[in-house]
């Protein structure tokens, strides 16, 4: 009886949770950080049929020097989109808040290696709630620090700008760092890259092994976001 109840609970926990697109594929993940927050549903609708992942940058003003939004906003936009919601938590306490972000409709939670919490506990909490797990590292963090955790995650998120703000320039050591991380990953794990991705940088980073490209300014900063997605994909060779 207990076994059946546990299994039912597991199914309930993961109910309606979307999975990351299967590898291998190149995915563009537009970041709403550059979208029009006063008209967010309409702005997201412009790319709804062009991508599979929507990137949600959560900042708490402590871990990074900027504040964005929390679970309330994610819950609201969940009613307007069927995309995989990829919540990038740039916050001090992901263990405390990850369950709320999942309950609000996030399908994947990415935590930072540098957050002052037990990284393994954070991974466990997210996994137990049925969401996909990502781990991110800032530009100054040696990629070797991923080693203890990398086998337990679905995705690694490599920052190619200092987290906190959109519209910054892509850091040129990104491809070299991406190559090192790709060598640590299994074929079924995604390598996402975030910061300064546009038609000039996308190809470089894909050649280095990235398969999931976050782009804010280069998509929602353009008059035609769907066309901007096509332009980035077309630039990749
Ligand atoms: C920055 C965020 C990024 C940001 C990227 O801390 O994590 O997701 O939106 O913005 P662009 O693509 O404009 O560099
Ligand atoms: Zn991000």
PDB file of C-alpha atoms and ligand atoms in Angstrom:
ATOM      1  CA  UNK A   1       0.000   0.000   0.000  1.00  0.00           C
ATOM      2  CA  UNK A   2       2.777   2.419   0.990  1.00  0.00           C
ATOM      3  CA  UNK A   3       4.633   1.552  -2.228  1.00  0.00           C
ATOM      4  CA  UNK A   4       1.549   2.347  -4.320  1.00  0.00           C
ATOM      5  CA  UNK A   5       0.985   5.639  -2.502  1.00  0.00           C
ATOM      6  CA  UNK A   6       4.633   6.609  -2.968  1.00  0.00           C
ATOM      7  CA  UNK A   7       4.403   5.846  -6.681  1.00  0.00           C
ATOM      8  CA  UNK A   8       1.193   7.871  -6.994  1.00  0.00           C
ATOM      9  CA  UNK A   9       2.864  10.765  -5.181  1.00  0.00           C
ATOM     10  CA  UNK A  10       5.813  10.583  -7.580  1.00  0.00           C
ATOM     11  CA  UNK A  11       3.470  10.701 -10.554  1.00  0.00           C
ATOM     12  CA  UNK A  12       1.545  13.611  -9.008  1.00  0.00           C
ATOM     13  CA  UNK A  13       4.751  15.538  -8.346  1.00  0.00           C
ATOM     14  CA  UNK A  14       5.833  15.304 -11.968  1.00  0.00           C
ATOM     15  CA  UNK A  15       2.353  15.809 -13.388  1.00  0.00           C
ATOM     16  CA  UNK A  16       2.299  18.208 -16.294  1.00  0.00           C
ATOM     17  CA  UNK A  17       6.022  18.936 -15.839  1.00  0.00           C
ATOM     18  CA  UNK A  18       7.684  19.424 -19.207  1.00  0.00           C
ATOM     19  CA  UNK A  19      10.984  17.771 -20.097  1.00  0.00           C
ATOM     20  CA  UNK A  20      13.959  19.471 -21.684  1.00  0.00           C
ATOM     21  CA  UNK A  21      14.097  18.754 -25.432  1.00  0.00           C
ATOM     22  CA  UNK A  22      15.982  15.513 -26.085  1.00  0.00           C
ATOM     23  CA  UNK A  23      19.563  15.772 -27.254  1.00  0.00           C
ATOM     24  CA  UNK A  24      21.042  16.215 -29.796  1.00  0.00           C
ATOM     25  CA  UNK A  25      19.396  19.450 -30.927  1.00  0.00           C
ATOM     26  CA  UNK A  26      20.256  23.118 -30.922  1.00  0.00           C
ATOM     27  CA  UNK A  27      17.745  25.113 -28.906  1.00  0.00           C
ATOM     28  CA  UNK A  28      17.335  28.850 -28.502  1.00  0.00           C
ATOM     29  CA  UNK A  29      16.066  29.940 -25.081  1.00  0.00           C
ATOM     30  CA  UNK A  30      14.821  33.543 -25.198  1.00  0.00           C
ATOM     31  CA  UNK A  31      15.331  35.386 -21.899  1.00  0.00           C
ATOM     32  CA  UNK A  32      12.388  37.531 -20.830  1.00  0.00           C
ATOM     33  CA  UNK A  33      14.827  39.855 -19.058  1.00  0.00           C
ATOM     34  CA  UNK A  34      14.852  41.927 -22.254  1.00  0.00           C
ATOM     35  CA  UNK A  35      11.109  41.617 -22.889  1.00  0.00           C
ATOM     36  CA  UNK A  36       8.475  44.275 -22.269  1.00  0.00           C
ATOM     37  CA  UNK A  37       7.369  43.523 -18.695  1.00  0.00           C
ATOM     38  CA  UNK A  38       4.302  45.729 -19.150  1.00  0.00           C
ATOM     39  CA  UNK A  39       3.152  43.582 -22.069  1.00  0.00           C
ATOM     40  CA  UNK A  40       4.812  40.289 -21.272  1.00  0.00           C
ATOM     41  CA  UNK A  41       2.174  37.809 -22.468  1.00  0.00           C
ATOM     42  CA  UNK A  42       2.050  39.409 -25.898  1.00  0.00           C
ATOM     43  CA  UNK A  43       5.835  39.593 -26.135  1.00  0.00           C
ATOM     44  CA  UNK A  44       6.222  35.902 -25.180  1.00  0.00           C
ATOM     45  CA  UNK A  45       3.535  35.000 -27.759  1.00  0.00           C
ATOM     46  CA  UNK A  46       5.802  36.362 -30.503  1.00  0.00           C
ATOM     47  CA  UNK A  47       8.258  33.467 -29.991  1.00  0.00           C
ATOM     48  CA  UNK A  48       5.876  30.762 -28.671  1.00  0.00           C
ATOM     49  CA  UNK A  49       5.958  28.801 -31.950  1.00  0.00           C
ATOM     50  CA  UNK A  50       9.633  29.422 -32.726  1.00  0.00           C
ATOM     51  CA  UNK A  51      11.328  27.874 -29.661  1.00  0.00           C
ATOM     52  CA  UNK A  52      10.825  25.170 -27.021  1.00  0.00           C
ATOM     53  CA  UNK A  53      12.444  26.823 -23.986  1.00  0.00           C
ATOM     54  CA  UNK A  54      11.723  30.124 -22.244  1.00  0.00           C
ATOM     55  CA  UNK A  55      14.512  31.403 -19.974  1.00  0.00           C
ATOM     56  CA  UNK A  56      13.450  33.128 -16.732  1.00  0.00           C
ATOM     57  CA  UNK A  57      16.121  35.150 -14.937  1.00  0.00           C
ATOM     58  CA  UNK A  58      15.387  35.355 -11.215  1.00  0.00           C
ATOM     59  CA  UNK A  59      17.586  37.814  -9.279  1.00  0.00           C
ATOM     60  CA  UNK A  60      17.372  38.643  -5.580  1.00  0.00           C
ATOM     61  CA  UNK A  61      19.578  41.742  -5.227  1.00  0.00           C
ATOM     62  CA  UNK A  62      22.012  39.756  -3.024  1.00  0.00           C
ATOM     63  CA  UNK A  63      23.577  37.093  -5.201  1.00  0.00           C
ATOM     64  CA  UNK A  64      23.621  39.614  -8.059  1.00  0.00           C
ATOM     65  CA  UNK A  65      23.247  43.408  -7.892  1.00  0.00           C
ATOM     66  CA  UNK A  66      19.812  43.445  -9.534  1.00  0.00           C
ATOM     67  CA  UNK A  67      16.260  42.385  -8.683  1.00  0.00           C
ATOM     68  CA  UNK A  68      13.866  40.937 -11.239  1.00  0.00           C
ATOM     69  CA  UNK A  69      10.793  38.833 -10.376  1.00  0.00           C
ATOM     70  CA  UNK A  70       9.614  35.857  -8.362  1.00  0.00           C
ATOM     71  CA  UNK A  71       7.154  32.955  -8.508  1.00  0.00           C
ATOM     72  CA  UNK A  72       4.068  35.238  -8.791  1.00  0.00           C
ATOM     73  CA  UNK A  73       5.073  36.431 -12.229  1.00  0.00           C
ATOM     74  CA  UNK A  74       5.976  32.911 -13.384  1.00  0.00           C
ATOM     75  CA  UNK A  75       2.574  31.653 -12.246  1.00  0.00           C
ATOM     76  CA  UNK A  76       0.871  34.379 -14.288  1.00  0.00           C
ATOM     77  CA  UNK A  77       2.795  33.770 -17.511  1.00  0.00           C
ATOM     78  CA  UNK A  78       2.327  29.978 -17.122  1.00  0.00           C
ATOM     79  CA  UNK A  79      -1.265  30.598 -18.257  1.00  0.00           C
ATOM     80  CA  UNK A  80       0.010  32.113 -21.506  1.00  0.00           C
ATOM     81  CA  UNK A  81       2.707  29.687 -22.639  1.00  0.00           C
ATOM     82  CA  UNK A  82       3.317  25.962 -23.126  1.00  0.00           C
ATOM     83  CA  UNK A  83       7.082  26.333 -23.421  1.00  0.00           C
ATOM     84  CA  UNK A  84       9.563  24.605 -21.087  1.00  0.00           C
ATOM     85  CA  UNK A  85      10.102  27.153 -18.303  1.00  0.00           C
ATOM     86  CA  UNK A  86      13.816  27.298 -17.507  1.00  0.00           C
ATOM     87  CA  UNK A  87      14.214  29.236 -14.224  1.00  0.00           C
ATOM     88  CA  UNK A  88      17.751  30.545 -13.740  1.00  0.00           C
ATOM     89  CA  UNK A  89      17.979  31.274 -10.006  1.00  0.00           C
ATOM     90  CA  UNK A  90      20.571  33.949  -9.296  1.00  0.00           C
ATOM     91  CA  UNK A  91      19.676  33.973  -5.617  1.00  0.00           C
ATOM     92  CA  UNK A  92      21.354  33.227  -2.275  1.00  0.00           C
ATOM     93  CA  UNK A  93      18.906  30.593  -1.078  1.00  0.00           C
ATOM     94  CA  UNK A  94      17.778  28.255  -3.864  1.00  0.00           C
ATOM     95  CA  UNK A  95      16.953  25.438  -1.413  1.00  0.00           C
ATOM     96  CA  UNK A  96      14.309  27.587   0.258  1.00  0.00           C
ATOM     97  CA  UNK A  97      12.781  28.993  -2.920  1.00  0.00           C
ATOM     98  CA  UNK A  98      13.106  26.248  -5.571  1.00  0.00           C
ATOM     99  CA  UNK A  99       9.871  24.507  -4.449  1.00  0.00           C
ATOM    100  CA  UNK A 100       7.942  27.765  -4.904  1.00  0.00           C
ATOM    101  CA  UNK A 101       9.351  28.278  -8.361  1.00  0.00           C
ATOM    102  CA  UNK A 102       8.387  24.727  -9.318  1.00  0.00           C
ATOM    103  CA  UNK A 103       4.906  25.127  -7.877  1.00  0.00           C
ATOM    104  CA  UNK A 104       4.532  28.330  -9.913  1.00  0.00           C
ATOM    105  CA  UNK A 105       5.160  26.383 -13.129  1.00  0.00           C
ATOM    106  CA  UNK A 106       8.915  26.165 -13.676  1.00  0.00           C
ATOM    107  CA  UNK A 107       9.874  22.913 -15.420  1.00  0.00           C
ATOM    108  CA  UNK A 108      13.596  23.246 -14.835  1.00  0.00           C
ATOM    109  CA  UNK A 109      15.546  24.988 -12.092  1.00  0.00           C
ATOM    110  CA  UNK A 110      19.129  26.084 -12.532  1.00  0.00           C
ATOM    111  CA  UNK A 111      21.072  26.933  -9.408  1.00  0.00           C
ATOM    112  CA  UNK A 112      24.475  28.586  -9.124  1.00  0.00           C
ATOM    113  CA  UNK A 113      27.538  26.712  -7.972  1.00  0.00           C
ATOM    114  CA  UNK A 114      28.513  29.920  -6.155  1.00  0.00           C
ATOM    115  CA  UNK A 115      25.270  30.263  -4.148  1.00  0.00           C
ATOM    116  CA  UNK A 116      26.035  30.037  -0.414  1.00  0.00           C
ATOM    117  CA  UNK A 117      24.125  26.790   0.138  1.00  0.00           C
ATOM    118  CA  UNK A 118      24.842  23.064  -0.032  1.00  0.00           C
ATOM    119  CA  UNK A 119      24.830  22.462  -3.789  1.00  0.00           C
ATOM    120  CA  UNK A 120      24.100  18.746  -3.464  1.00  0.00           C
ATOM    121  CA  UNK A 121      21.120  19.403  -1.188  1.00  0.00           C
ATOM    122  CA  UNK A 122      19.773  21.927  -3.675  1.00  0.00           C
ATOM    123  CA  UNK A 123      20.097  19.418  -6.528  1.00  0.00           C
ATOM    124  CA  UNK A 124      18.273  16.805  -4.434  1.00  0.00           C
ATOM    125  CA  UNK A 125      15.395  19.134  -3.545  1.00  0.00           C
ATOM    126  CA  UNK A 126      14.797  20.054  -7.188  1.00  0.00           C
ATOM    127  CA  UNK A 127      15.107  16.454  -8.403  1.00  0.00           C
ATOM    128  CA  UNK A 128      12.725  15.174  -5.719  1.00  0.00           C
ATOM    129  CA  UNK A 129      10.085  17.616  -6.913  1.00  0.00           C
ATOM    130  CA  UNK A 130      10.309  16.223 -10.446  1.00  0.00           C
ATOM    131  CA  UNK A 131      11.880  19.228 -12.176  1.00  0.00           C
ATOM    132  CA  UNK A 132      14.915  19.182 -14.455  1.00  0.00           C
ATOM    133  CA  UNK A 133      18.109  20.273 -12.739  1.00  0.00           C
ATOM    134  CA  UNK A 134      20.669  22.711 -14.034  1.00  0.00           C
ATOM    135  CA  UNK A 135      23.872  23.993 -12.483  1.00  0.00           C
ATOM    136  CA  UNK A 136      25.442  27.264 -13.483  1.00  0.00           C
ATOM    137  CA  UNK A 137      28.843  28.822 -13.102  1.00  0.00           C
ATOM    138  CA  UNK A 138      29.954  32.425 -13.276  1.00  0.00           C
ATOM    139  CA  UNK A 139      32.767  33.529 -15.623  1.00  0.00           C
ATOM    140  CA  UNK A 140      35.409  33.500 -12.856  1.00  0.00           C
ATOM    141  CA  UNK A 141      34.639  30.039 -11.482  1.00  0.00           C
ATOM    142  CA  UNK A 142      37.001  27.260 -12.609  1.00  0.00           C
ATOM    143  CA  UNK A 143      35.083  24.647 -14.611  1.00  0.00           C
ATOM    144  CA  UNK A 144      36.728  21.898 -12.513  1.00  0.00           C
ATOM    145  CA  UNK A 145      34.450  22.919  -9.623  1.00  0.00           C
ATOM    146  CA  UNK A 146      31.600  21.242 -11.512  1.00  0.00           C
ATOM    147  CA  UNK A 147      33.140  17.789 -11.047  1.00  0.00           C
ATOM    148  CA  UNK A 148      31.329  16.665  -7.860  1.00  0.00           C
ATOM    149  CA  UNK A 149      27.902  17.600  -9.252  1.00  0.00           C
ATOM    150  CA  UNK A 150      27.971  17.208 -13.000  1.00  0.00           C
ATOM    151  CA  UNK A 151      26.711  13.608 -13.138  1.00  0.00           C
ATOM    152  CA  UNK A 152      23.563  14.561 -11.189  1.00  0.00           C
ATOM    153  CA  UNK A 153      22.295  17.349 -13.442  1.00  0.00           C
ATOM    154  CA  UNK A 154      20.429  17.521 -16.748  1.00  0.00           C
ATOM    155  CA  UNK A 155      22.117  20.699 -17.876  1.00  0.00           C
ATOM    156  CA  UNK A 156      25.132  22.891 -17.186  1.00  0.00           C
ATOM    157  CA  UNK A 157      24.664  26.637 -17.697  1.00  0.00           C
ATOM    158  CA  UNK A 158      27.864  28.463 -18.550  1.00  0.00           C
ATOM    159  CA  UNK A 159      27.697  32.223 -18.001  1.00  0.00           C
ATOM    160  CA  UNK A 160      29.531  34.201 -20.658  1.00  0.00           C
ATOM    161  CA  UNK A 161      28.835  37.533 -18.903  1.00  0.00           C
ATOM    162  CA  UNK A 162      28.779  38.444 -15.208  1.00  0.00           C
ATOM    163  CA  UNK A 163      25.236  37.537 -14.143  1.00  0.00           C
ATOM    164  CA  UNK A 164      22.909  40.403 -13.293  1.00  0.00           C
ATOM    165  CA  UNK A 165      22.129  42.329 -16.442  1.00  0.00           C
ATOM    166  CA  UNK A 166      21.199  41.781 -20.076  1.00  0.00           C
ATOM    167  CA  UNK A 167      22.885  43.363 -23.046  1.00  0.00           C
ATOM    168  CA  UNK A 168      26.525  42.798 -21.990  1.00  0.00           C
ATOM    169  CA  UNK A 169      29.341  41.728 -24.311  1.00  0.00           C
ATOM    170  CA  UNK A 170      30.124  38.001 -24.733  1.00  0.00           C
ATOM    171  CA  UNK A 171      33.327  36.998 -22.917  1.00  0.00           C
ATOM    172  CA  UNK A 172      35.867  35.682 -25.360  1.00  0.00           C
ATOM    173  CA  UNK A 173      37.034  32.786 -23.169  1.00  0.00           C
ATOM    174  CA  UNK A 174      33.511  31.320 -23.437  1.00  0.00           C
ATOM    175  CA  UNK A 175      34.268  28.802 -26.215  1.00  0.00           C
ATOM    176  CA  UNK A 176      37.361  27.446 -24.432  1.00  0.00           C
ATOM    177  CA  UNK A 177      35.394  26.980 -21.192  1.00  0.00           C
ATOM    178  CA  UNK A 178      32.491  25.444 -23.097  1.00  0.00           C
ATOM    179  CA  UNK A 179      34.820  22.876 -24.681  1.00  0.00           C
ATOM    180  CA  UNK A 180      36.140  21.799 -21.277  1.00  0.00           C
ATOM    181  CA  UNK A 181      32.622  21.422 -19.882  1.00  0.00           C
ATOM    182  CA  UNK A 182      31.384  19.504 -22.939  1.00  0.00           C
ATOM    183  CA  UNK A 183      34.130  16.967 -22.259  1.00  0.00           C
ATOM    184  CA  UNK A 184      32.673  16.368 -18.779  1.00  0.00           C
ATOM    185  CA  UNK A 185      29.128  15.766 -20.004  1.00  0.00           C
ATOM    186  CA  UNK A 186      27.253  12.719 -21.232  1.00  0.00           C
ATOM    187  CA  UNK A 187      25.510  12.938 -24.611  1.00  0.00           C
ATOM    188  CA  UNK A 188      22.118  13.277 -22.913  1.00  0.00           C
ATOM    189  CA  UNK A 189      23.141  16.324 -20.882  1.00  0.00           C
ATOM    190  CA  UNK A 190      22.682  19.834 -22.252  1.00  0.00           C
ATOM    191  CA  UNK A 191      25.251  22.619 -22.257  1.00  0.00           C
ATOM    192  CA  UNK A 192      23.491  25.963 -22.079  1.00  0.00           C
ATOM    193  CA  UNK A 193      25.301  29.256 -22.551  1.00  0.00           C
ATOM    194  CA  UNK A 194      24.031  32.600 -21.316  1.00  0.00           C
ATOM    195  CA  UNK A 195      25.244  36.119 -22.009  1.00  0.00           C
ATOM    196  CA  UNK A 196      25.986  38.095 -25.154  1.00  0.00           C
ATOM    197  CA  UNK A 197      24.644  35.471 -27.551  1.00  0.00           C
ATOM    198  CA  UNK A 198      23.706  36.899 -30.955  1.00  0.00           C
ATOM    199  CA  UNK A 199      24.299  36.289 -34.661  1.00  0.00           C
ATOM    200  CA  UNK A 200      27.980  37.088 -34.159  1.00  0.00           C
ATOM    201  CA  UNK A 201      28.680  34.700 -31.262  1.00  0.00           C
ATOM    202  CA  UNK A 202      26.188  31.810 -31.566  1.00  0.00           C
ATOM    203  CA  UNK A 203      28.202  29.802 -34.060  1.00  0.00           C
ATOM    204  CA  UNK A 204      31.442  30.075 -32.060  1.00  0.00           C
ATOM    205  CA  UNK A 205      29.822  28.685 -28.947  1.00  0.00           C
ATOM    206  CA  UNK A 206      27.948  25.893 -30.733  1.00  0.00           C
ATOM    207  CA  UNK A 207      31.209  24.806 -32.363  1.00  0.00           C
ATOM    208  CA  UNK A 208      32.614  24.594 -28.828  1.00  0.00           C
ATOM    209  CA  UNK A 209      29.867  22.166 -27.796  1.00  0.00           C
ATOM    210  CA  UNK A 210      26.974  24.311 -26.527  1.00  0.00           C
ATOM    211  CA  UNK A 211      23.505  23.182 -27.601  1.00  0.00           C
ATOM    212  CA  UNK A 212      21.198  25.550 -25.713  1.00  0.00           C
ATOM    213  CA  UNK A 213      21.613  29.269 -26.324  1.00  0.00           C
ATOM    214  CA  UNK A 214      20.036  31.851 -24.043  1.00  0.00           C
ATOM    215  CA  UNK A 215      19.487  35.191 -25.733  1.00  0.00           C
ATOM    216  CA  UNK A 216      17.734  38.219 -24.297  1.00  0.00           C
ATOM    217  CA  UNK A 217      18.725  41.407 -26.033  1.00  0.00           C
ATOM    218  CA  UNK A 218      19.305  39.680 -29.388  1.00  0.00           C
ATOM    219  CA  UNK A 219      15.687  38.425 -29.389  1.00  0.00           C
ATOM    220  CA  UNK A 220      13.347  40.540 -27.259  1.00  0.00           C
ATOM    221  CA  UNK A 221      15.396  43.643 -27.978  1.00  0.00           C
ATOM    222  CA  UNK A 222      14.507  43.275 -31.685  1.00  0.00           C
ATOM    223  CA  UNK A 223      11.319  44.489 -33.365  1.00  0.00           C
ATOM    224  CA  UNK A 224      10.571  40.960 -34.690  1.00  0.00           C
ATOM    225  CA  UNK A 225      11.629  38.400 -32.028  1.00  0.00           C
ATOM    226  CA  UNK A 226      10.624  35.348 -34.134  1.00  0.00           C
ATOM    227  CA  UNK A 227      12.750  36.601 -37.021  1.00  0.00           C
ATOM    228  CA  UNK A 228      15.600  37.170 -34.544  1.00  0.00           C
ATOM    229  CA  UNK A 229      15.388  33.497 -33.471  1.00  0.00           C
ATOM    230  CA  UNK A 230      15.573  32.417 -37.144  1.00  0.00           C
ATOM    231  CA  UNK A 231      18.500  34.753 -37.741  1.00  0.00           C
ATOM    232  CA  UNK A 232      20.478  33.290 -34.823  1.00  0.00           C
ATOM    233  CA  UNK A 233      19.760  29.722 -35.976  1.00  0.00           C
ATOM    234  CA  UNK A 234      20.737  30.633 -39.544  1.00  0.00           C
ATOM    235  CA  UNK A 235      24.026  32.118 -38.332  1.00  0.00           C
ATOM    236  CA  UNK A 236      25.121  28.763 -36.868  1.00  0.00           C
ATOM    237  CA  UNK A 237      27.432  26.770 -39.094  1.00  0.00           C
TER     238      UNK A 237
HETATM  239  C1  LIG B   1      22.127  37.718 -17.140  1.00  0.00           C
HETATM  240  C2  LIG B   1      21.067  36.703 -17.477  1.00  0.00           C
HETATM  241  C3  LIG B   1      20.870  36.466 -18.914  1.00  0.00           C
HETATM  242  C4  LIG B   1      20.485  37.662 -19.735  1.00  0.00           C
HETATM  243  C5  LIG B   1      21.190  37.507 -21.022  1.00  0.00           C
HETATM  244  O1  LIG B   1      22.453  37.609 -15.807  1.00  0.00           O
HETATM  245  O2  LIG B   1      21.330  35.453 -16.868  1.00  0.00           O
HETATM  246  O3  LIG B   1      19.947  35.395 -19.133  1.00  0.00           O
HETATM  247  O4  LIG B   1      19.122  37.777 -19.979  1.00  0.00           O
HETATM  248  O5  LIG B   1      20.994  38.650 -21.724  1.00  0.00           O
HETATM  249  P1  LIG B   1      21.707  38.932 -23.119  1.00  0.00           P
HETATM  250  O6  LIG B   1      21.319  37.830 -24.052  1.00  0.00           O
HETATM  251  O7  LIG B   1      21.115  40.249 -23.505  1.00  0.00           O
HETATM  252  O8  LIG B   1      23.185  38.983 -22.875  1.00  0.00           O
HETATM  253 ZN1  LIG B   2      20.028  33.700 -17.433  1.00  0.00          ZN
END
